[in-house]
Short mmCIF file of C-alpha atoms and ligand atoms in Angstrom, two decimals:
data_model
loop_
_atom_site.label_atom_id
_atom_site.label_comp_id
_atom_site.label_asym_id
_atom_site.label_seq_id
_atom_site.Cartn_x
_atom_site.Cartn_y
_atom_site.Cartn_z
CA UNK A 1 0.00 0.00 0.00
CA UNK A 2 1.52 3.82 -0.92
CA UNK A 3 1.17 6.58 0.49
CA UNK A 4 1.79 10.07 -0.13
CA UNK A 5 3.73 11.94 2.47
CA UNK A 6 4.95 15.48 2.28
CA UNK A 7 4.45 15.09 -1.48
CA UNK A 8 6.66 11.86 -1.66
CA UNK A 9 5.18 8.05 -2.16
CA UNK A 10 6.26 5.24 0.36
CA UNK A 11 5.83 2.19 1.11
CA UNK A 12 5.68 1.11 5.23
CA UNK A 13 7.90 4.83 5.51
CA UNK A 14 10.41 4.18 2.71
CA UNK A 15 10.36 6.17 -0.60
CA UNK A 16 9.05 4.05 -3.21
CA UNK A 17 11.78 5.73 -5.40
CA UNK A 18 14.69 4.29 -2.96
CA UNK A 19 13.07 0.77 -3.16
CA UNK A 20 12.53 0.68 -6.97
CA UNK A 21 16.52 2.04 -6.92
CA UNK A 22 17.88 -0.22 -4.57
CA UNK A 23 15.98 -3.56 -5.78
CA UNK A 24 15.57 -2.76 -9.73
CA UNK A 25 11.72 -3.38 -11.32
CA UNK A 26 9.72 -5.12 -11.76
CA UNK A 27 8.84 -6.06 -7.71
CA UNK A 28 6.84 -6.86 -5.19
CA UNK A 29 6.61 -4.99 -2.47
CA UNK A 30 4.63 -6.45 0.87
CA UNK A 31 3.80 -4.35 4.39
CA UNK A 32 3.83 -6.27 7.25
CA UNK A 33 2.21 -3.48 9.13
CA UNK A 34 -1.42 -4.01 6.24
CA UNK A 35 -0.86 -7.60 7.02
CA UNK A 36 -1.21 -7.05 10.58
CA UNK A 37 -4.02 -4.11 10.20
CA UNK A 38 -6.19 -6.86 8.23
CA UNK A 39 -5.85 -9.55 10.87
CA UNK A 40 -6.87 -7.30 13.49
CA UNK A 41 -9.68 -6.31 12.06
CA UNK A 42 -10.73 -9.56 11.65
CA UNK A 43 -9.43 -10.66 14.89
CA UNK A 44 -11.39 -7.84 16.93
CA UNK A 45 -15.05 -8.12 14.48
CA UNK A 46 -15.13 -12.08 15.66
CA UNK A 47 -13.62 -11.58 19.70
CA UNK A 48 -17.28 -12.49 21.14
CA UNK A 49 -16.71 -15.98 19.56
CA UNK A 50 -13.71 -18.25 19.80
CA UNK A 51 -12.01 -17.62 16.48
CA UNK A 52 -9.48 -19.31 14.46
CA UNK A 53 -8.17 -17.07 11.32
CA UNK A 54 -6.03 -19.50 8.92
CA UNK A 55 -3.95 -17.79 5.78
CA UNK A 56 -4.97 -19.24 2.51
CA UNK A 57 -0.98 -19.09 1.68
CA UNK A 58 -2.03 -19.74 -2.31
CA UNK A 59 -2.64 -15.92 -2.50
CA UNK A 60 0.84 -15.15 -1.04
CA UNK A 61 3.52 -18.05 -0.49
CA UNK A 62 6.77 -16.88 0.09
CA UNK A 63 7.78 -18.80 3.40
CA UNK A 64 8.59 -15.27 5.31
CA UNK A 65 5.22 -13.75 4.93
CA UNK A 66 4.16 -17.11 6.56
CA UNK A 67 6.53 -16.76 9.77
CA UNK A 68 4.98 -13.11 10.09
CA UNK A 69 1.72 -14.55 10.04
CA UNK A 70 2.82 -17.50 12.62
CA UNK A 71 3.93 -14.93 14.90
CA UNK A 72 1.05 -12.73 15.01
CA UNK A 73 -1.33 -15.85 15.76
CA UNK A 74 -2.78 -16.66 12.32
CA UNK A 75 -2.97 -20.15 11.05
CA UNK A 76 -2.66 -21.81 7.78
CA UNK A 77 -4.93 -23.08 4.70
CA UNK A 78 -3.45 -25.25 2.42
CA UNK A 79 -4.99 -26.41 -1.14
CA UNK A 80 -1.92 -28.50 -1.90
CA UNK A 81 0.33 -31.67 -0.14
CA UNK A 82 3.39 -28.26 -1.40
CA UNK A 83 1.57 -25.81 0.43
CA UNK A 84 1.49 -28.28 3.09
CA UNK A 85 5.10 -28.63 3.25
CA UNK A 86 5.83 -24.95 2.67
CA UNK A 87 3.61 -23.92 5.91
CA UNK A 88 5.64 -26.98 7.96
CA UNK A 89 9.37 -25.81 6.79
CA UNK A 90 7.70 -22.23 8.14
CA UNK A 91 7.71 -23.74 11.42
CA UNK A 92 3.31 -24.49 11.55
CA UNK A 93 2.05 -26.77 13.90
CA UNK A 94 0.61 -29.33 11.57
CA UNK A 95 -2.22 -29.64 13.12
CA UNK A 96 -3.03 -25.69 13.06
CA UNK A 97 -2.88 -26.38 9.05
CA UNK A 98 -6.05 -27.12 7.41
CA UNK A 99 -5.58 -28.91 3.81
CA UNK A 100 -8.33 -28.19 1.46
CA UNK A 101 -8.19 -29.75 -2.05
CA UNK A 102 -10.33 -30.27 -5.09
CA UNK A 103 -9.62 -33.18 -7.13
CA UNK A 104 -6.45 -34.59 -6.07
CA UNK A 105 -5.98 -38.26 -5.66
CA UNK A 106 -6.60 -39.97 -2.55
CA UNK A 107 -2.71 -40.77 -2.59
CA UNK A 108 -1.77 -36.83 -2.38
CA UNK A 109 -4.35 -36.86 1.15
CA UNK A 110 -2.50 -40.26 2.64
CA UNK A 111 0.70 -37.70 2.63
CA UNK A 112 -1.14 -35.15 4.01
CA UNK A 113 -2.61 -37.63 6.79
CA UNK A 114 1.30 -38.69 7.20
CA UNK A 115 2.14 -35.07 7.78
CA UNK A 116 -0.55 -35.01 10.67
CA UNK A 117 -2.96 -32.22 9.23
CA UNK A 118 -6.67 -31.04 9.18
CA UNK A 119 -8.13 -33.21 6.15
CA UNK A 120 -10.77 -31.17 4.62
CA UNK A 121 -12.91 -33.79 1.56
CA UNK A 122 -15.08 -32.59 -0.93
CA UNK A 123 -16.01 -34.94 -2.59
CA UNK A 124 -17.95 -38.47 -1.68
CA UNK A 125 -16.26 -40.76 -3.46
CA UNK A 126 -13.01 -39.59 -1.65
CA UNK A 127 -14.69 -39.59 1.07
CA UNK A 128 -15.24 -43.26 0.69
CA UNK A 129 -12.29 -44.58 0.22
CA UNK A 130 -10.77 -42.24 3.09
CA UNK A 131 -12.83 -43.91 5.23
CA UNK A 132 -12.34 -47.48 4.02
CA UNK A 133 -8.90 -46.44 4.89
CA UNK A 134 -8.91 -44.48 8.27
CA UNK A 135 -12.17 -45.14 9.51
CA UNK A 136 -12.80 -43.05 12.42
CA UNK A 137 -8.97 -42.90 13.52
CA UNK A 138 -8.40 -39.48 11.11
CA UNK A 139 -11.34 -37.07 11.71
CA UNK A 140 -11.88 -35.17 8.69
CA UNK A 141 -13.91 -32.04 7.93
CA UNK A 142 -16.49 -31.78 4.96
CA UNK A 143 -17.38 -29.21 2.68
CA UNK A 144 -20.25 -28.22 1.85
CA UNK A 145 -21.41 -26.17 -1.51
CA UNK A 146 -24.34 -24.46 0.06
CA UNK A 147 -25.33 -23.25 -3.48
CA UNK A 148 -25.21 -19.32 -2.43
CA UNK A 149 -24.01 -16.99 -5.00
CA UNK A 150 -21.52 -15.08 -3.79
CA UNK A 151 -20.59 -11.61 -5.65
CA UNK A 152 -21.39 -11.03 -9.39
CA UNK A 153 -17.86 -12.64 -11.26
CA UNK A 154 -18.99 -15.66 -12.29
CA UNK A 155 -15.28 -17.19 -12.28
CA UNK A 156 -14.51 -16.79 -8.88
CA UNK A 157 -17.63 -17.54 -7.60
CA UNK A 158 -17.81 -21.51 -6.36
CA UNK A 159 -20.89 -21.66 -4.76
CA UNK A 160 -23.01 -21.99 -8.21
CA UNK A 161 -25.06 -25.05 -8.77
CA UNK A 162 -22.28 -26.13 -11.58
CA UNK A 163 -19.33 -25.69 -9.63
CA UNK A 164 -16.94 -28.23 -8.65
CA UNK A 165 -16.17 -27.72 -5.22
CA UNK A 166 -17.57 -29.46 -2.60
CA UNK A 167 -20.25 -31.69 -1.65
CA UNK A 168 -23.84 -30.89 -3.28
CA UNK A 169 -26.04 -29.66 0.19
CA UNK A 170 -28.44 -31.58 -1.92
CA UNK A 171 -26.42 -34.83 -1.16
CA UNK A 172 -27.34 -34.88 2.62
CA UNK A 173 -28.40 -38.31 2.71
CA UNK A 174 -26.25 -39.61 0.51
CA UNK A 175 -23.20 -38.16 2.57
CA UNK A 176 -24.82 -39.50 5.96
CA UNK A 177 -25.06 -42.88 4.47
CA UNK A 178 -21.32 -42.89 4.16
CA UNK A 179 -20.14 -41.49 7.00
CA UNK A 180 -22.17 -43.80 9.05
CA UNK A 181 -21.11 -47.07 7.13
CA UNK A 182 -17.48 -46.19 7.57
CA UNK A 183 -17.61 -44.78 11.16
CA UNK A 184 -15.92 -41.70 9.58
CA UNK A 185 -15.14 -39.08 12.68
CA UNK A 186 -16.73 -35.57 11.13
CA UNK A 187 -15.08 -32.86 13.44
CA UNK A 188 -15.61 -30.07 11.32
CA UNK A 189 -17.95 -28.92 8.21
CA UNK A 190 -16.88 -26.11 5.76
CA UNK A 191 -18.20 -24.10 3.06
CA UNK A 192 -16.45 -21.18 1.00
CA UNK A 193 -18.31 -19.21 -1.11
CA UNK A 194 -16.31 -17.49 -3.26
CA UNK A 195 -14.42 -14.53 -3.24
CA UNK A 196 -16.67 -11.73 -3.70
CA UNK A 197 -19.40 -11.24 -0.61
CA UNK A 198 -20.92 -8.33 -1.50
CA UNK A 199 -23.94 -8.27 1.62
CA UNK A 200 -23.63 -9.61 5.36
CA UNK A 201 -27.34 -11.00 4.38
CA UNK A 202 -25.88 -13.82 1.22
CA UNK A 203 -23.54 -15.11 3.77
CA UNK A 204 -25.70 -15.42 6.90
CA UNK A 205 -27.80 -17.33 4.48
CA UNK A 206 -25.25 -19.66 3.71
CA UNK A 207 -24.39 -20.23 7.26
CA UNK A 208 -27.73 -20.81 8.20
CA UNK A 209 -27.44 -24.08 5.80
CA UNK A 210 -24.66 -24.88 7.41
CA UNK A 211 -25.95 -24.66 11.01
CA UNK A 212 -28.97 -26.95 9.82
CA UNK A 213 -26.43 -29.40 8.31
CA UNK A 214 -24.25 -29.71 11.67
CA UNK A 215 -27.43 -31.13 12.97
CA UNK A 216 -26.51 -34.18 11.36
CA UNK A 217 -23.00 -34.49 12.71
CA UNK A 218 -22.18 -35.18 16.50
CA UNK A 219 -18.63 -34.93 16.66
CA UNK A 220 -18.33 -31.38 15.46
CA UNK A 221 -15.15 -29.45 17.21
CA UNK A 222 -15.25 -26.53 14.38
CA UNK A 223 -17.28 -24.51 11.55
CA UNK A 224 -15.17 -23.47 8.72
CA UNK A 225 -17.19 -20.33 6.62
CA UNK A 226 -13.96 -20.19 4.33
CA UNK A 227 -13.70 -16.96 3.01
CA UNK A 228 -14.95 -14.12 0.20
CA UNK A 229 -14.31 -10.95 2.41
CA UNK A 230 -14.13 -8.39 -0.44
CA UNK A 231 -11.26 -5.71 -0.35
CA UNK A 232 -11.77 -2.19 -1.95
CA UNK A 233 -10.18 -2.08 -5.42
CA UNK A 234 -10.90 1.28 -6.52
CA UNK A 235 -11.31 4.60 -4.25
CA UNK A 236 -14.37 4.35 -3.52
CA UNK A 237 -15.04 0.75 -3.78
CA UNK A 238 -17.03 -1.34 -2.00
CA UNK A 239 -16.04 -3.90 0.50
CA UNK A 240 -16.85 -6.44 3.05
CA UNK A 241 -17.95 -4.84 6.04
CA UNK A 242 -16.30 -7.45 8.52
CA UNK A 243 -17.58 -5.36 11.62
CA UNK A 244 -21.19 -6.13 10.29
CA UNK A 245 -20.39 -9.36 9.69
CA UNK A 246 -18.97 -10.20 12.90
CA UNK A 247 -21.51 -8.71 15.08
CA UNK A 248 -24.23 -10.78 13.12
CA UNK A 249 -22.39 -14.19 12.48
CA UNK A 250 -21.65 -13.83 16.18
CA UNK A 251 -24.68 -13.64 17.28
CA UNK A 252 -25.97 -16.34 14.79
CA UNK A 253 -23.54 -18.67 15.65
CA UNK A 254 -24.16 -18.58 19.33
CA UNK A 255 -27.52 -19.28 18.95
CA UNK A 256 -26.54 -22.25 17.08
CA UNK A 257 -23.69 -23.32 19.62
CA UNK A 258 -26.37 -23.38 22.30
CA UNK A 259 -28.97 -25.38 19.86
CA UNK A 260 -25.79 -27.40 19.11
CA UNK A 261 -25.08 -28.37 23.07
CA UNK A 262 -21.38 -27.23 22.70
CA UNK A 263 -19.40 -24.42 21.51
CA UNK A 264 -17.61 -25.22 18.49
CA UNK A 265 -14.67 -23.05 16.98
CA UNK A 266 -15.45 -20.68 14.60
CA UNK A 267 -12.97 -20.81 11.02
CA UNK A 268 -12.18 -18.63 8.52
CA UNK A 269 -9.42 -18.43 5.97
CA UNK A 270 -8.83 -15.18 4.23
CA UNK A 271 -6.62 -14.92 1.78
CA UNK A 272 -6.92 -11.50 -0.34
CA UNK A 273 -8.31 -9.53 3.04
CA UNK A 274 -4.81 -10.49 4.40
CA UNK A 275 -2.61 -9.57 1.84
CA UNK A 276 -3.96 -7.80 -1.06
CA UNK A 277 -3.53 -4.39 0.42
CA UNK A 278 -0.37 -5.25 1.55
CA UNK A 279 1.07 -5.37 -1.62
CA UNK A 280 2.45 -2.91 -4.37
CA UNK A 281 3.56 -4.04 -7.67
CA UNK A 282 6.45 -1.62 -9.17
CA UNK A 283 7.24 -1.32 -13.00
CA UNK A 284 9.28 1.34 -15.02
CA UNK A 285 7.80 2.86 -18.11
CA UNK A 286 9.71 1.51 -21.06
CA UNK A 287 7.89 3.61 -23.92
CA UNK A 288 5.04 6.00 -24.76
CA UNK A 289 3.45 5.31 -27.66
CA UNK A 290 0.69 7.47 -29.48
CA UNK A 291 -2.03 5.84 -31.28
CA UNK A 292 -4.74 7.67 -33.30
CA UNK A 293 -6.69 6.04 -30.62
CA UNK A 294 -5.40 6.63 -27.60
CA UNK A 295 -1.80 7.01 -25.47
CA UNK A 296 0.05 3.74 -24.22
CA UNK A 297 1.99 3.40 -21.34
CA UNK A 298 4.58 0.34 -21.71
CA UNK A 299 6.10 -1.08 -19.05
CA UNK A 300 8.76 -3.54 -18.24
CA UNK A 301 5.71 -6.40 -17.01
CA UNK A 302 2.83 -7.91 -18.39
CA UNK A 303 0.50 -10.49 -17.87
CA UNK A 304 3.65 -13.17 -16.94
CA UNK A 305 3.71 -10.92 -13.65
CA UNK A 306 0.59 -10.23 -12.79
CA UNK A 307 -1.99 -11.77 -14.62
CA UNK A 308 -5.24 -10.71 -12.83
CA UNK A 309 -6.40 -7.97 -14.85
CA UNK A 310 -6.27 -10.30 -17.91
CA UNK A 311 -7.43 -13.15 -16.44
CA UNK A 312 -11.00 -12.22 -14.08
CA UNK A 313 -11.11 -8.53 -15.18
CA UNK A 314 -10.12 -7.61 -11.99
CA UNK A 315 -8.91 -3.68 -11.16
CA UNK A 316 -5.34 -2.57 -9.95
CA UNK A 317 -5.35 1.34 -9.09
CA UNK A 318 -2.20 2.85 -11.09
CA UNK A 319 -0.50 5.53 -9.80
CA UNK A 320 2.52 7.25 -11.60
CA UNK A 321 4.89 7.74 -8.05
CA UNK A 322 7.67 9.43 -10.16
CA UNK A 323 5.22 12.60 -10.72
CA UNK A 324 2.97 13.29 -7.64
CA UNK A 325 2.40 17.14 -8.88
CA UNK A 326 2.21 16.33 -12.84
CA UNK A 327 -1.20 17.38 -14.78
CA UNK A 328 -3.46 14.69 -14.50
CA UNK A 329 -3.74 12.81 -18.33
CA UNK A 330 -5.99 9.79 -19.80
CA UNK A 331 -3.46 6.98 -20.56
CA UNK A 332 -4.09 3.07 -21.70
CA UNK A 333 -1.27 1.40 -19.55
CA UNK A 334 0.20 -2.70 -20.96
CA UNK A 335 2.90 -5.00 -20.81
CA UNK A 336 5.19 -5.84 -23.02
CA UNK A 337 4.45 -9.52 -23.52
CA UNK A 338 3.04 -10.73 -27.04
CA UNK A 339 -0.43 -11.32 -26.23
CA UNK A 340 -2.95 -8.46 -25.30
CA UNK A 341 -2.25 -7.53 -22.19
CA UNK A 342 -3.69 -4.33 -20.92
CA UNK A 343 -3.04 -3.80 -17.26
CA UNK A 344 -5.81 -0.83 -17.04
CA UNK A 345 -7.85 1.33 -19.97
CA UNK A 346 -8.48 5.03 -19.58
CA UNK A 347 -6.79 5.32 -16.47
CA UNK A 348 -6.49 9.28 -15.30
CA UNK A 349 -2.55 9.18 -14.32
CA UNK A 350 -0.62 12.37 -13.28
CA UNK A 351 1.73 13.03 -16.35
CA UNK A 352 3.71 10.12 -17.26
CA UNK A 353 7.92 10.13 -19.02
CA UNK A 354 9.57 7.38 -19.77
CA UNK A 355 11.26 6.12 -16.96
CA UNK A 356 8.61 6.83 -14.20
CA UNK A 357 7.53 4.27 -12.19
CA UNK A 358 3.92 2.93 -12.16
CA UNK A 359 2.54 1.50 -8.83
CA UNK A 360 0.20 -1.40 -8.56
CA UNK A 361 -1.91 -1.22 -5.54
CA UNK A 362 -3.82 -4.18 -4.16
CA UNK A 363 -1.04 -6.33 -5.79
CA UNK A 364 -0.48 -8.72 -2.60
CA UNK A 365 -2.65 -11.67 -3.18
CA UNK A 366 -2.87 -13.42 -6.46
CA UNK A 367 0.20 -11.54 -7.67
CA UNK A 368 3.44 -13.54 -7.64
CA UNK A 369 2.24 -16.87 -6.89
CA UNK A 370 0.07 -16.74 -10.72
CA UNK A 371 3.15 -15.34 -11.90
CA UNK A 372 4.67 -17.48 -15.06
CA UNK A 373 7.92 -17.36 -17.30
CA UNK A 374 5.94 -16.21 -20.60
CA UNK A 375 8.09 -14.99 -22.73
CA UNK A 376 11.48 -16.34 -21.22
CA UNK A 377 11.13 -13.58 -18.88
CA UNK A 378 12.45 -13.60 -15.47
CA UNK A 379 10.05 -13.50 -12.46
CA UNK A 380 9.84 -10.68 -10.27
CA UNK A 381 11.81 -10.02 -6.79
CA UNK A 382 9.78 -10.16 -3.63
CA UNK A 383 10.48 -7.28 -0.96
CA UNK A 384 9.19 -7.43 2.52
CA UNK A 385 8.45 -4.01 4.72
CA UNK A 386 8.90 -4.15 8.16
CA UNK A 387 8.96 -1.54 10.55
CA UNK A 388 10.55 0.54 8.64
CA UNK A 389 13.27 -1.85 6.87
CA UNK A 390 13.12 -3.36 3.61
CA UNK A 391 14.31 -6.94 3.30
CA UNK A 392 14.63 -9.32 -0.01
CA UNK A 393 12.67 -11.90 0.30
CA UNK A 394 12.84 -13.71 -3.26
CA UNK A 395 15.44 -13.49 -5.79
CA UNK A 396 14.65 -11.72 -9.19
CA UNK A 397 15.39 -15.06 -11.32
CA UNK A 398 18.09 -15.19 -13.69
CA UNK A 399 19.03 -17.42 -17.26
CA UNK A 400 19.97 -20.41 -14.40
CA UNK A 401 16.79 -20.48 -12.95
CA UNK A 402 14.65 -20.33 -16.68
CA UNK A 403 17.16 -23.24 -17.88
CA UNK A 404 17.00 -25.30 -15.10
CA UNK A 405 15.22 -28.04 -15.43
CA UNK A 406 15.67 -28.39 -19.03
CA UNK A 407 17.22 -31.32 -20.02
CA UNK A 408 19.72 -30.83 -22.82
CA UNK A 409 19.76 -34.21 -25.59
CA UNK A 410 21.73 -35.57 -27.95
CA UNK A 411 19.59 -36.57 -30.48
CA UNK A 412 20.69 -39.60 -32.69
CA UNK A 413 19.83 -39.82 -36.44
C1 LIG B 501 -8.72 -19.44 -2.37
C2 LIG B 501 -9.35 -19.94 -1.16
C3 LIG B 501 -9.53 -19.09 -0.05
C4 LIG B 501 -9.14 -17.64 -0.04
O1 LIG B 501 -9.96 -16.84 -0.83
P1 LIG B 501 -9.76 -15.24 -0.82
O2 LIG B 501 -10.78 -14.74 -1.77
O3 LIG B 501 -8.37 -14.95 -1.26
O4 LIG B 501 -9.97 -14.76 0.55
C5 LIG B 501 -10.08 -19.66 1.08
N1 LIG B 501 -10.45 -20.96 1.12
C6 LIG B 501 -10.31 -21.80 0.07
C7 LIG B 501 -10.72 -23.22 0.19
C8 LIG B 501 -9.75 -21.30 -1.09
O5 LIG B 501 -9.62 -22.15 -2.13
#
């Protein structure tokens, strides 16, 4: 997150100019001090219930943002047996890390039983043969697709009636069956939504089906309502309203801890509310190039870096930190990789040269981990802000690293 102090950008208190300089573009830059806004926000709109907040490290991986979060009290979501082992070598208590895949083979979930973890299934056939396996020695958490629409982007929305993930609410019975004829150990049920909750209202809706389906499950020790808390994009964005949410889902869920006979732990596992704000994404104008239709911005990125705008339409803020005073100007900003690969239309920058430096804001989740090597380009550096000191935290990659696993033949004939 920048911001503009005595007419000069920074990130965390440094110039964004003397990071860009010190550390080259194009980088990622993280705050510790957003990271640790976001969780207490979170922390404080749930304190009247007993509340376990768990990273969704796919939005952010690099093992040091995962200490910070270890330190501060946050816990870990997994959607991988990788993640898995990132969030152990970053010193998590396996059993504070909850593993939540879709469509992996029963295999990858024996290692992450091995590895001593929170199993969470979505899927009944799995479910099956996990408890053919395990029986009730594992417990294992469900989810649930509660079929609740959650936000208006259709591809990050997984609560449709098509989507893949999880287990149909419709498929009550079927699911009971199993569970019963296996002596599977339920201790938790889960449900995520998607990544868009625009109203408090959709998602007390969805929890209300999930209240109704811990009725059928005795050995509950948690509810898991995953996560969708919407960050502003744009100035004057919308976003979740987590006080809101936490005063109602409170009070929901303690009605249903009482109906219940025992008070369960209440989940969640944000993953863009965490991070997204925490992180800037720096690149240098290469050209400007004058269409009869409009004025380009090039920079030294594209849609290997960061491909979100290209990929779900989504919005990064540009700001042109090199020229906080200049005239304010209608640009088209893209990358320089050869594919279309507009970063932002009609965006109102102050006056950009070549050479500025264009800031990304809400670059810190979804940013670097969907980065790719399109174009035999190297991926980004990763810089970490903390109390006032920058620290690299990832390598910008070099020919080694693009070569490395190639395997070089002689081919006869
Ligand atoms: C991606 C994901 C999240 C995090 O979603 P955000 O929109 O980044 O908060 C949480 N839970 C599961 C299971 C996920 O797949």
């Amino acid at each position: 997150m920048i911001q503009l102090n005595n007419g000069v950008y920074e990130i965390g208190g440094i110039p964004v100019s003397q990071l860009a300089e010190k550390y080259d573009t194009p980088i990622y830059i993280y705050d510790t001090g957003i990271m640790e806004r976001q969780y207490n926000l979170l922390k404080d709109a749930f304190s009247g219930t007993n509340t376990r907040i768990k990273f969704a490290c796919k939005a952010l991986n690099n093992i040091n943002v995962l200490k910070f979060f270890k330190k501060i009290g946050v816990e870990l979501d997994t959607v991988s047996i990788q993640e898995v082992w990132t969030g152990i070598r970053a010193g998590f208590d396996p059993k504070k890390i909850l593993y939540t895949p879709n469509c992996v083979s029963m295999e990858e979930i024996e290692l992450a039983v091995k590895e001593g973890v929170q199993i969470n299934i979505d899927n009944i056939s799995i479910l099956e043969q996990f408890g053919h396996k395990f029986g009730s020695t594992v417990p294992v958490c469900i989810r649930i697709n509660p079929h609740i629409m959650a936000g208006g982007n259709e591809k990050i929305s997984t609560g449709h009636i098509d989507s893949k993930f999880g287990i149909s609410i419709y498929q009550m019975r079927h699911l009971e069956r199993v569970v019963k004829s296996e002596k599977i150990r339920v201790n938790g049920l889960h449900m995520h939504t998607g990544s868009d909750i625009l109203d408090v209202d959709v998602f007390l809706r969805a929890a209300e089906i999930l209240f109704e389906a811990a009725e059928h499950f005795p050995d509950l020790e948690f509810l898991d309502f995953g996560s969708g808390f919407k960050v502003p994009y744009k100035p004057d964005d919308y976003f979740t309203d987590v006080k809101e949410l936490g005063a109602q889902l409170t009070e929901a869920f303690k009605v249903f801890c009482k109906k219940y006979g025992r008070e369960l732990e209440l989940w969640f596992e944000p993953g863009k509310f965490l991070v997204s704000q925490s992180g800037t994404f720096l690149a240098k104008v290469n050209v400007i190039k004058q269409t009869t239709a409009t004025v380009f911005v090039g920079v030294d990125s594209g849609l290997n870096h960061l491909i979100r705008p290209m990929l779900y339409n989504s919005y990064h803020h540009l700001v042109n930190v090199s020229n906080p005073e200049g005239k304010q100007r209608l640009y088209t900003v893209v990358g320089y990789i050869c594919e279309t690969d507009t970063f932002g239309w009609d965006r109102k920058l102050s006056e950009v040269r070549e050479g500025d430096i264009i800031a990304f804001q809400n670059a810190g989740a979804y940013g670097f981990t969907m980065s790719s090597n399109y174009n035999s380009r190297f991926r980004p550096a990763e810089v970490l802000v903390h109390k006032g000191k920058d620290y690299l935290i990832r390598k910008r990659e070099n020919m080694d690293d693009l070569l490395r696993n190639q395997v070089e033949v002689e081919m006869g004939g």
